[in-house]
Amino acid sequence: MAEVLNLPPGIAGLLAIMARLRDREGGCPWDLEQTFATIAPYTIEEAYEVADAIDRQDLASLKDELGDLLLQVVFHARMAEEQGAFAFDDVVAAISDKMVRRHPHVFGDASFEDAEAQTVAWEEQKRREREASGEADTSVLAGIARGLPEWQRAVKLQKRAATVGFDWPDVRPVIAKLHEEIEEVRVEFDAVAAAPDNAEARDRLEEEIGDLLFVCANLARHGKVDVGAAMRRANLKFERRFRSMETLAAQDGLSLAELPLEGQDAYWDQAKRAERDD
């Protein structure tokens, strides 16, 4: 197809395709309507689809999903070029310069004792870059994007605070804090049950559940567990077992919707046993 369209090979061909799609004379109406804001959700979605392909260890899908993600970069770069801001080559040059600058132990004479020391140096280099760019926010927490999924932002906030020593020494106080937050959530659930129309009670419940989830993210960080990967694993497990429940019930001529919770739980236990036996 590329030969039929007389496109150059490699990334140049992809850039030419995007330029054609955004051409005001004969381009694609949908592509022409897009802006940075309208494309951003697709960019996030494609990144998650890359992660999903990796989780499934599906290299064929990973190839396709990486292509879809690359297209998002090309799309944003093309829109920026049309505005005279920057072009794809500028994006490549910027990330290349950044990687060299942030790896002085590879491209320079620096050396680090271990990966932890390298991470500290990485954050310090990022701080200097923000300072050099005129960034007014001098907080240790500066530069953590608000557009991140909140669980990911929680971990980044915790990691950044830890660089100045604001961290628990090990997992034991984190677990103790987890129990404390669970009790506080229980108290607020009781308060909402007693006054279901009380907006302040519901607001406190939301706040306490947020605190609980923040501690869970901290627990994962101390265990060196990726929160997103752990949640994807839990979601896949639930989906697998629930689908198995539906199949087992159907084999008995039943629908889960017709069963009380006790009956559904019996099929859940059966699905779990089937997994252990496999």
PDB file of C-alpha atoms in Angstrom:
ATOM      1  CA  MET A   1       0.000   0.000   0.000  1.00  0.00           C
ATOM      2  CA  ALA A   2       2.838   2.402   0.856  1.00  0.00           C
ATOM      3  CA  GLU A   3       4.319   1.798  -2.602  1.00  0.00           C
ATOM      4  CA  VAL A   4       0.952   2.465  -4.274  1.00  0.00           C
ATOM      5  CA  LEU A   5       0.708   5.784  -2.410  1.00  0.00           C
ATOM      6  CA  ASN A   6       4.369   6.481  -3.238  1.00  0.00           C
ATOM      7  CA  LEU A   7       5.216   7.066   0.424  1.00  0.00           C
ATOM      8  CA  PRO A   8       8.756   7.186   1.794  1.00  0.00           C
ATOM      9  CA  PRO A   9       9.712   4.294   4.109  1.00  0.00           C
ATOM     10  CA  GLY A  10       9.714   4.349   7.908  1.00  0.00           C
ATOM     11  CA  ILE A  11       8.705   7.284  10.054  1.00  0.00           C
ATOM     12  CA  ALA A  12       8.830   9.662   7.087  1.00  0.00           C
ATOM     13  CA  GLY A  13       5.966   7.738   5.509  1.00  0.00           C
ATOM     14  CA  LEU A  14       3.876   7.946   8.667  1.00  0.00           C
ATOM     15  CA  LEU A  15       4.513  11.691   8.893  1.00  0.00           C
ATOM     16  CA  ALA A  16       3.419  12.041   5.258  1.00  0.00           C
ATOM     17  CA  ILE A  17       0.206  10.111   5.971  1.00  0.00           C
ATOM     18  CA  MET A  18      -0.638  12.387   8.898  1.00  0.00           C
ATOM     19  CA  ALA A  19       0.103  15.491   6.817  1.00  0.00           C
ATOM     20  CA  ARG A  20      -2.275  14.191   4.154  1.00  0.00           C
ATOM     21  CA  LEU A  21      -4.988  13.425   6.725  1.00  0.00           C
ATOM     22  CA  ARG A  22      -4.716  16.983   8.078  1.00  0.00           C
ATOM     23  CA  ASP A  23      -4.585  18.593   4.626  1.00  0.00           C
ATOM     24  CA  ARG A  24      -7.256  21.302   4.411  1.00  0.00           C
ATOM     25  CA  GLU A  25      -7.756  20.377   0.758  1.00  0.00           C
ATOM     26  CA  GLY A  26      -8.854  16.753   0.539  1.00  0.00           C
ATOM     27  CA  GLY A  27      -7.909  15.581   4.026  1.00  0.00           C
ATOM     28  CA  CYS A  28     -10.056  13.548   6.420  1.00  0.00           C
ATOM     29  CA  PRO A  29     -12.909  15.614   7.944  1.00  0.00           C
ATOM     30  CA  TRP A  30     -12.625  13.811  11.291  1.00  0.00           C
ATOM     31  CA  ASP A  31      -8.864  14.302  11.552  1.00  0.00           C
ATOM     32  CA  LEU A  32      -9.205  17.954  10.580  1.00  0.00           C
ATOM     33  CA  GLU A  33     -11.668  18.568  13.424  1.00  0.00           C
ATOM     34  CA  GLN A  34      -9.346  17.267  16.119  1.00  0.00           C
ATOM     35  CA  THR A  35      -7.409  19.355  18.643  1.00  0.00           C
ATOM     36  CA  PHE A  36      -4.864  18.533  21.344  1.00  0.00           C
ATOM     37  CA  ALA A  37      -7.719  18.307  23.848  1.00  0.00           C
ATOM     38  CA  THR A  38      -9.876  15.966  21.767  1.00  0.00           C
ATOM     39  CA  ILE A  39      -6.967  13.663  20.918  1.00  0.00           C
ATOM     40  CA  ALA A  40      -5.603  13.463  24.484  1.00  0.00           C
ATOM     41  CA  PRO A  41      -8.135  10.798  25.645  1.00  0.00           C
ATOM     42  CA  TYR A  42      -7.152   8.594  22.704  1.00  0.00           C
ATOM     43  CA  THR A  43      -3.485   8.997  23.609  1.00  0.00           C
ATOM     44  CA  ILE A  44      -4.198   7.791  27.151  1.00  0.00           C
ATOM     45  CA  GLU A  45      -6.336   4.920  25.853  1.00  0.00           C
ATOM     46  CA  GLU A  46      -3.617   3.749  23.474  1.00  0.00           C
ATOM     47  CA  ALA A  47      -1.041   3.754  26.289  1.00  0.00           C
ATOM     48  CA  TYR A  48      -3.320   1.496  28.324  1.00  0.00           C
ATOM     49  CA  GLU A  49      -3.798  -0.817  25.343  1.00  0.00           C
ATOM     50  CA  VAL A  50      -0.009  -1.119  25.088  1.00  0.00           C
ATOM     51  CA  ALA A  51       0.080  -2.118  28.774  1.00  0.00           C
ATOM     52  CA  ASP A  52      -2.744  -4.609  28.195  1.00  0.00           C
ATOM     53  CA  ALA A  53      -0.866  -6.289  25.330  1.00  0.00           C
ATOM     54  CA  ILE A  54       2.200  -6.566  27.562  1.00  0.00           C
ATOM     55  CA  ASP A  55       0.104  -8.089  30.364  1.00  0.00           C
ATOM     56  CA  ARG A  56      -1.262 -10.662  27.925  1.00  0.00           C
ATOM     57  CA  GLN A  57       2.250 -11.315  26.580  1.00  0.00           C
ATOM     58  CA  ASP A  58       0.805 -10.845  23.099  1.00  0.00           C
ATOM     59  CA  LEU A  59       3.708  -9.558  21.023  1.00  0.00           C
ATOM     60  CA  ALA A  60       1.668  -9.363  17.814  1.00  0.00           C
ATOM     61  CA  SER A  61      -0.835  -7.089  19.549  1.00  0.00           C
ATOM     62  CA  LEU A  62       1.997  -5.164  21.188  1.00  0.00           C
ATOM     63  CA  LYS A  63       3.395  -4.331  17.750  1.00  0.00           C
ATOM     64  CA  ASP A  64       0.020  -3.001  16.630  1.00  0.00           C
ATOM     65  CA  GLU A  65      -0.632  -1.097  19.857  1.00  0.00           C
ATOM     66  CA  LEU A  66       2.809   0.530  19.811  1.00  0.00           C
ATOM     67  CA  GLY A  67       2.007   1.682  16.280  1.00  0.00           C
ATOM     68  CA  ASP A  68      -1.271   3.169  17.488  1.00  0.00           C
ATOM     69  CA  LEU A  69       0.573   4.951  20.306  1.00  0.00           C
ATOM     70  CA  LEU A  70       3.212   6.258  17.882  1.00  0.00           C
ATOM     71  CA  LEU A  71       0.418   7.620  15.718  1.00  0.00           C
ATOM     72  CA  GLN A  72      -0.760   9.677  18.675  1.00  0.00           C
ATOM     73  CA  VAL A  73       2.680  11.277  18.975  1.00  0.00           C
ATOM     74  CA  VAL A  74       2.707  11.998  15.249  1.00  0.00           C
ATOM     75  CA  PHE A  75      -0.813  13.460  15.448  1.00  0.00           C
ATOM     76  CA  HIS A  76       0.087  15.855  18.274  1.00  0.00           C
ATOM     77  CA  ALA A  77       3.334  16.833  16.563  1.00  0.00           C
ATOM     78  CA  ARG A  78       1.527  17.561  13.303  1.00  0.00           C
ATOM     79  CA  MET A  79      -1.005  19.834  15.006  1.00  0.00           C
ATOM     80  CA  ALA A  80       1.836  21.669  16.755  1.00  0.00           C
ATOM     81  CA  GLU A  81       3.695  22.064  13.450  1.00  0.00           C
ATOM     82  CA  GLU A  82       0.591  23.584  11.859  1.00  0.00           C
ATOM     83  CA  GLN A  83       0.599  26.190  14.640  1.00  0.00           C
ATOM     84  CA  GLY A  84       4.304  26.893  14.178  1.00  0.00           C
ATOM     85  CA  ALA A  85       5.136  25.594  17.664  1.00  0.00           C
ATOM     86  CA  PHE A  86       7.307  22.544  16.944  1.00  0.00           C
ATOM     87  CA  ALA A  87       7.523  19.535  14.635  1.00  0.00           C
ATOM     88  CA  PHE A  88       8.131  15.803  15.041  1.00  0.00           C
ATOM     89  CA  ASP A  89      11.890  16.217  14.595  1.00  0.00           C
ATOM     90  CA  ASP A  90      11.874  18.677  17.494  1.00  0.00           C
ATOM     91  CA  VAL A  91      10.133  16.092  19.679  1.00  0.00           C
ATOM     92  CA  VAL A  92      12.805  13.531  18.785  1.00  0.00           C
ATOM     93  CA  ALA A  93      15.608  15.997  19.420  1.00  0.00           C
ATOM     94  CA  ALA A  94      14.157  17.043  22.777  1.00  0.00           C
ATOM     95  CA  ILE A  95      13.815  13.497  24.120  1.00  0.00           C
ATOM     96  CA  SER A  96      17.251  12.531  22.778  1.00  0.00           C
ATOM     97  CA  ASP A  97      18.862  15.487  24.530  1.00  0.00           C
ATOM     98  CA  LYS A  98      16.962  14.708  27.727  1.00  0.00           C
ATOM     99  CA  MET A  99      18.038  11.054  27.774  1.00  0.00           C
ATOM    100  CA  VAL A 100      21.695  11.994  27.322  1.00  0.00           C
ATOM    101  CA  ARG A 101      21.451  14.715  29.967  1.00  0.00           C
ATOM    102  CA  ARG A 102      19.740  12.457  32.508  1.00  0.00           C
ATOM    103  CA  HIS A 103      22.158   9.535  32.025  1.00  0.00           C
ATOM    104  CA  PRO A 104      25.551  11.054  32.816  1.00  0.00           C
ATOM    105  CA  HIS A 105      26.677   7.633  34.071  1.00  0.00           C
ATOM    106  CA  VAL A 106      26.232   6.280  30.537  1.00  0.00           C
ATOM    107  CA  PHE A 107      27.107   9.272  28.350  1.00  0.00           C
ATOM    108  CA  GLY A 108      29.454  11.024  30.761  1.00  0.00           C
ATOM    109  CA  ASP A 109      31.828  10.437  33.662  1.00  0.00           C
ATOM    110  CA  ALA A 110      29.298  10.199  36.505  1.00  0.00           C
ATOM    111  CA  SER A 111      28.798   7.014  38.532  1.00  0.00           C
ATOM    112  CA  PHE A 112      26.137   5.883  40.996  1.00  0.00           C
ATOM    113  CA  GLU A 113      26.346   3.308  43.736  1.00  0.00           C
ATOM    114  CA  ASP A 114      23.022   1.661  42.856  1.00  0.00           C
ATOM    115  CA  ALA A 115      19.659   2.191  41.146  1.00  0.00           C
ATOM    116  CA  GLU A 116      18.309   4.062  44.174  1.00  0.00           C
ATOM    117  CA  ALA A 117      21.127   6.602  44.040  1.00  0.00           C
ATOM    118  CA  GLN A 118      20.529   6.969  40.320  1.00  0.00           C
ATOM    119  CA  THR A 119      16.834   7.689  40.968  1.00  0.00           C
ATOM    120  CA  VAL A 120      17.738  10.423  43.449  1.00  0.00           C
ATOM    121  CA  ALA A 121      20.118  11.956  40.913  1.00  0.00           C
ATOM    122  CA  TRP A 122      17.424  11.702  38.208  1.00  0.00           C
ATOM    123  CA  GLU A 123      14.964  13.674  40.352  1.00  0.00           C
ATOM    124  CA  GLU A 124      17.617  16.260  41.170  1.00  0.00           C
ATOM    125  CA  GLN A 125      18.381  16.690  37.466  1.00  0.00           C
ATOM    126  CA  LYS A 126      14.661  17.174  36.761  1.00  0.00           C
ATOM    127  CA  ARG A 127      14.525  19.798  39.523  1.00  0.00           C
ATOM    128  CA  ARG A 128      17.445  21.693  37.985  1.00  0.00           C
ATOM    129  CA  GLU A 129      15.764  21.548  34.584  1.00  0.00           C
ATOM    130  CA  ARG A 130      12.546  23.008  35.999  1.00  0.00           C
ATOM    131  CA  GLU A 131      14.550  25.740  37.720  1.00  0.00           C
ATOM    132  CA  ALA A 132      16.460  26.548  34.539  1.00  0.00           C
ATOM    133  CA  SER A 133      13.200  26.832  32.599  1.00  0.00           C
ATOM    134  CA  GLY A 134      11.956  29.472  35.030  1.00  0.00           C
ATOM    135  CA  GLU A 135       9.522  27.219  36.849  1.00  0.00           C
ATOM    136  CA  ALA A 136       8.240  29.175  39.847  1.00  0.00           C
ATOM    137  CA  ASP A 137       7.182  26.134  41.860  1.00  0.00           C
ATOM    138  CA  THR A 138      10.194  25.097  43.946  1.00  0.00           C
ATOM    139  CA  SER A 139       8.427  22.360  45.909  1.00  0.00           C
ATOM    140  CA  VAL A 140       9.858  18.853  45.954  1.00  0.00           C
ATOM    141  CA  LEU A 141       6.476  17.861  44.526  1.00  0.00           C
ATOM    142  CA  ALA A 142       6.698  20.217  41.544  1.00  0.00           C
ATOM    143  CA  GLY A 143       6.203  18.823  38.077  1.00  0.00           C
ATOM    144  CA  ILE A 144       3.965  15.860  38.947  1.00  0.00           C
ATOM    145  CA  ALA A 145       1.263  16.045  36.296  1.00  0.00           C
ATOM    146  CA  ARG A 146      -2.320  16.427  37.423  1.00  0.00           C
ATOM    147  CA  GLY A 147      -3.494  14.553  34.342  1.00  0.00           C
ATOM    148  CA  LEU A 148      -2.080  11.249  35.589  1.00  0.00           C
ATOM    149  CA  PRO A 149      -4.412   8.527  36.839  1.00  0.00           C
ATOM    150  CA  GLU A 150      -4.816   9.376  40.512  1.00  0.00           C
ATOM    151  CA  TRP A 151      -3.296   6.091  41.751  1.00  0.00           C
ATOM    152  CA  GLN A 152      -0.197   6.802  39.683  1.00  0.00           C
ATOM    153  CA  ARG A 153      -0.037  10.387  40.913  1.00  0.00           C
ATOM    154  CA  ALA A 154      -0.310   9.141  44.512  1.00  0.00           C
ATOM    155  CA  VAL A 155       2.734   6.919  44.067  1.00  0.00           C
ATOM    156  CA  LYS A 156       4.706   9.702  42.408  1.00  0.00           C
ATOM    157  CA  LEU A 157       3.864  12.114  45.234  1.00  0.00           C
ATOM    158  CA  GLN A 158       4.989   9.529  47.798  1.00  0.00           C
ATOM    159  CA  LYS A 159       8.212   8.750  45.938  1.00  0.00           C
ATOM    160  CA  ARG A 160       9.061  12.432  45.567  1.00  0.00           C
ATOM    161  CA  ALA A 161       8.416  13.106  49.272  1.00  0.00           C
ATOM    162  CA  ALA A 162      10.628  10.123  50.119  1.00  0.00           C
ATOM    163  CA  THR A 163      13.596  11.780  48.375  1.00  0.00           C
ATOM    164  CA  VAL A 164      13.820  14.224  51.302  1.00  0.00           C
ATOM    165  CA  GLY A 165      13.278  11.529  53.913  1.00  0.00           C
ATOM    166  CA  PHE A 166       9.514  11.937  54.393  1.00  0.00           C
ATOM    167  CA  ASP A 167       8.696   8.228  54.365  1.00  0.00           C
ATOM    168  CA  TRP A 168       8.053   5.339  56.704  1.00  0.00           C
ATOM    169  CA  PRO A 169      11.175   3.256  57.357  1.00  0.00           C
ATOM    170  CA  ASP A 170       9.498  -0.037  56.452  1.00  0.00           C
ATOM    171  CA  VAL A 171       6.111  -1.581  55.706  1.00  0.00           C
ATOM    172  CA  ARG A 172       4.977  -2.174  59.303  1.00  0.00           C
ATOM    173  CA  PRO A 173       3.756   1.380  60.040  1.00  0.00           C
ATOM    174  CA  VAL A 174       2.088   1.433  56.608  1.00  0.00           C
ATOM    175  CA  ILE A 175       0.060  -1.653  57.534  1.00  0.00           C
ATOM    176  CA  ALA A 176      -0.794  -0.093  60.897  1.00  0.00           C
ATOM    177  CA  LYS A 177      -1.958   3.043  59.086  1.00  0.00           C
ATOM    178  CA  LEU A 178      -4.023   0.879  56.746  1.00  0.00           C
ATOM    179  CA  HIS A 179      -5.905  -0.626  59.692  1.00  0.00           C
ATOM    180  CA  GLU A 180      -6.420   2.864  61.123  1.00  0.00           C
ATOM    181  CA  GLU A 181      -7.883   4.128  57.848  1.00  0.00           C
ATOM    182  CA  ILE A 182     -10.181   1.094  57.518  1.00  0.00           C
ATOM    183  CA  GLU A 183     -11.629   1.874  60.954  1.00  0.00           C
ATOM    184  CA  GLU A 184     -12.149   5.515  59.992  1.00  0.00           C
ATOM    185  CA  VAL A 185     -13.962   4.429  56.833  1.00  0.00           C
ATOM    186  CA  ARG A 186     -16.183   2.121  58.917  1.00  0.00           C
ATOM    187  CA  VAL A 187     -17.101   5.035  61.203  1.00  0.00           C
ATOM    188  CA  GLU A 188     -18.078   7.202  58.235  1.00  0.00           C
ATOM    189  CA  PHE A 189     -20.137   4.421  56.663  1.00  0.00           C
ATOM    190  CA  ASP A 190     -22.062   4.211  59.940  1.00  0.00           C
ATOM    191  CA  ALA A 191     -22.548   7.984  59.853  1.00  0.00           C
ATOM    192  CA  VAL A 192     -23.929   7.859  56.303  1.00  0.00           C
ATOM    193  CA  ALA A 193     -26.210   4.954  57.207  1.00  0.00           C
ATOM    194  CA  ALA A 194     -27.605   7.001  60.096  1.00  0.00           C
ATOM    195  CA  ALA A 195     -28.096  10.098  57.921  1.00  0.00           C
ATOM    196  CA  PRO A 196     -28.123   9.094  54.223  1.00  0.00           C
ATOM    197  CA  ASP A 197     -29.126  12.582  53.068  1.00  0.00           C
ATOM    198  CA  ASN A 198     -26.388  14.357  55.012  1.00  0.00           C
ATOM    199  CA  ALA A 199     -24.001  15.854  52.440  1.00  0.00           C
ATOM    200  CA  GLU A 200     -21.269  16.458  55.017  1.00  0.00           C
ATOM    201  CA  ALA A 201     -21.327  12.792  56.087  1.00  0.00           C
ATOM    202  CA  ARG A 202     -20.992  11.658  52.479  1.00  0.00           C
ATOM    203  CA  ASP A 203     -18.154  14.129  51.941  1.00  0.00           C
ATOM    204  CA  ARG A 204     -16.311  12.732  54.975  1.00  0.00           C
ATOM    205  CA  LEU A 205     -16.836   9.193  53.658  1.00  0.00           C
ATOM    206  CA  GLU A 206     -15.321  10.159  50.311  1.00  0.00           C
ATOM    207  CA  GLU A 207     -12.360  11.754  52.066  1.00  0.00           C
ATOM    208  CA  GLU A 208     -11.718   8.713  54.273  1.00  0.00           C
ATOM    209  CA  ILE A 209     -11.965   6.303  51.340  1.00  0.00           C
ATOM    210  CA  GLY A 210      -9.460   8.514  49.536  1.00  0.00           C
ATOM    211  CA  ASP A 211      -7.115   8.294  52.529  1.00  0.00           C
ATOM    212  CA  LEU A 212      -7.514   4.512  52.527  1.00  0.00           C
ATOM    213  CA  LEU A 213      -6.679   4.240  48.822  1.00  0.00           C
ATOM    214  CA  PHE A 214      -3.677   6.550  49.285  1.00  0.00           C
ATOM    215  CA  VAL A 215      -2.317   4.241  51.990  1.00  0.00           C
ATOM    216  CA  CYS A 216      -2.952   1.225  49.727  1.00  0.00           C
ATOM    217  CA  ALA A 217      -0.837   2.913  47.042  1.00  0.00           C
ATOM    218  CA  ASN A 218       1.875   3.495  49.664  1.00  0.00           C
ATOM    219  CA  LEU A 219       1.676  -0.160  50.692  1.00  0.00           C
ATOM    220  CA  ALA A 220       2.220  -1.216  47.082  1.00  0.00           C
ATOM    221  CA  ARG A 221       5.146   1.196  46.758  1.00  0.00           C
ATOM    222  CA  HIS A 222       6.853  -0.235  49.835  1.00  0.00           C
ATOM    223  CA  GLY A 223       6.342  -3.706  48.392  1.00  0.00           C
ATOM    224  CA  LYS A 224       7.796  -2.545  45.042  1.00  0.00           C
ATOM    225  CA  VAL A 225       4.518  -3.564  43.416  1.00  0.00           C
ATOM    226  CA  ASP A 226       3.160  -1.541  40.506  1.00  0.00           C
ATOM    227  CA  VAL A 227      -0.327  -0.406  41.527  1.00  0.00           C
ATOM    228  CA  GLY A 228      -1.636  -0.414  37.958  1.00  0.00           C
ATOM    229  CA  ALA A 229      -0.318  -3.910  37.274  1.00  0.00           C
ATOM    230  CA  ALA A 230      -1.757  -5.175  40.556  1.00  0.00           C
ATOM    231  CA  MET A 231      -5.167  -3.671  39.767  1.00  0.00           C
ATOM    232  CA  ARG A 232      -5.137  -5.054  36.224  1.00  0.00           C
ATOM    233  CA  ARG A 233      -4.334  -8.472  37.659  1.00  0.00           C
ATOM    234  CA  ALA A 234      -7.181  -8.206  40.170  1.00  0.00           C
ATOM    235  CA  ASN A 235      -9.592  -7.036  37.465  1.00  0.00           C
ATOM    236  CA  LEU A 236      -8.617  -9.900  35.167  1.00  0.00           C
ATOM    237  CA  LYS A 237      -9.019 -12.395  38.012  1.00  0.00           C
ATOM    238  CA  PHE A 238     -12.481 -11.072  38.862  1.00  0.00           C
ATOM    239  CA  GLU A 239     -13.549 -11.093  35.218  1.00  0.00           C
ATOM    240  CA  ARG A 240     -12.235 -14.627  34.693  1.00  0.00           C
ATOM    241  CA  ARG A 241     -13.993 -15.987  37.764  1.00  0.00           C
ATOM    242  CA  PHE A 242     -17.253 -14.144  37.113  1.00  0.00           C
ATOM    243  CA  ARG A 243     -17.404 -15.434  33.552  1.00  0.00           C
ATOM    244  CA  SER A 244     -16.738 -18.914  34.918  1.00  0.00           C
ATOM    245  CA  MET A 245     -19.638 -18.439  37.363  1.00  0.00           C
ATOM    246  CA  GLU A 246     -21.936 -17.537  34.476  1.00  0.00           C
ATOM    247  CA  THR A 247     -20.838 -20.625  32.545  1.00  0.00           C
ATOM    248  CA  LEU A 248     -21.263 -22.957  35.520  1.00  0.00           C
ATOM    249  CA  ALA A 249     -24.724 -21.582  36.277  1.00  0.00           C
ATOM    250  CA  ALA A 250     -25.755 -21.902  32.635  1.00  0.00           C
ATOM    251  CA  GLN A 251     -24.631 -25.534  32.643  1.00  0.00           C
ATOM    252  CA  ASP A 252     -27.096 -26.070  35.477  1.00  0.00           C
ATOM    253  CA  GLY A 253     -29.813 -24.313  33.512  1.00  0.00           C
ATOM    254  CA  LEU A 254     -29.671 -21.215  35.734  1.00  0.00           C
ATOM    255  CA  SER A 255     -28.976 -17.509  35.402  1.00  0.00           C
ATOM    256  CA  LEU A 256     -26.960 -15.703  38.044  1.00  0.00           C
ATOM    257  CA  ALA A 257     -29.588 -12.957  38.116  1.00  0.00           C
ATOM    258  CA  GLU A 258     -32.148 -15.509  39.319  1.00  0.00           C
ATOM    259  CA  LEU A 259     -30.041 -16.611  42.273  1.00  0.00           C
ATOM    260  CA  PRO A 260     -29.759 -15.087  45.748  1.00  0.00           C
ATOM    261  CA  LEU A 261     -26.307 -13.952  46.867  1.00  0.00           C
ATOM    262  CA  GLU A 262     -25.736 -17.256  48.697  1.00  0.00           C
ATOM    263  CA  GLY A 263     -26.295 -19.186  45.482  1.00  0.00           C
ATOM    264  CA  GLN A 264     -24.015 -16.867  43.534  1.00  0.00           C
ATOM    265  CA  ASP A 265     -21.315 -17.243  46.193  1.00  0.00           C
ATOM    266  CA  ALA A 266     -21.506 -21.017  45.770  1.00  0.00           C
ATOM    267  CA  TYR A 267     -20.695 -20.658  42.061  1.00  0.00           C
ATOM    268  CA  TRP A 268     -17.902 -18.179  42.911  1.00  0.00           C
ATOM    269  CA  ASP A 269     -16.338 -20.776  45.242  1.00  0.00           C
ATOM    270  CA  GLN A 270     -16.731 -23.407  42.531  1.00  0.00           C
ATOM    271  CA  ALA A 271     -14.981 -21.150  40.008  1.00  0.00           C
ATOM    272  CA  LYS A 272     -12.099 -20.597  42.467  1.00  0.00           C
ATOM    273  CA  ARG A 273     -11.751 -24.338  43.070  1.00  0.00           C
ATOM    274  CA  ALA A 274     -11.668 -24.965  39.323  1.00  0.00           C
ATOM    275  CA  GLU A 275      -8.768 -22.494  38.998  1.00  0.00           C
ATOM    276  CA  ARG A 276      -6.797 -24.201  41.761  1.00  0.00           C
ATOM    277  CA  ASP A 277      -7.364 -27.603  40.147  1.00  0.00           C
ATOM    278  CA  ASP A 278      -6.094 -26.437  36.735  1.00  0.00           C
TER     279      ASP A 278
END
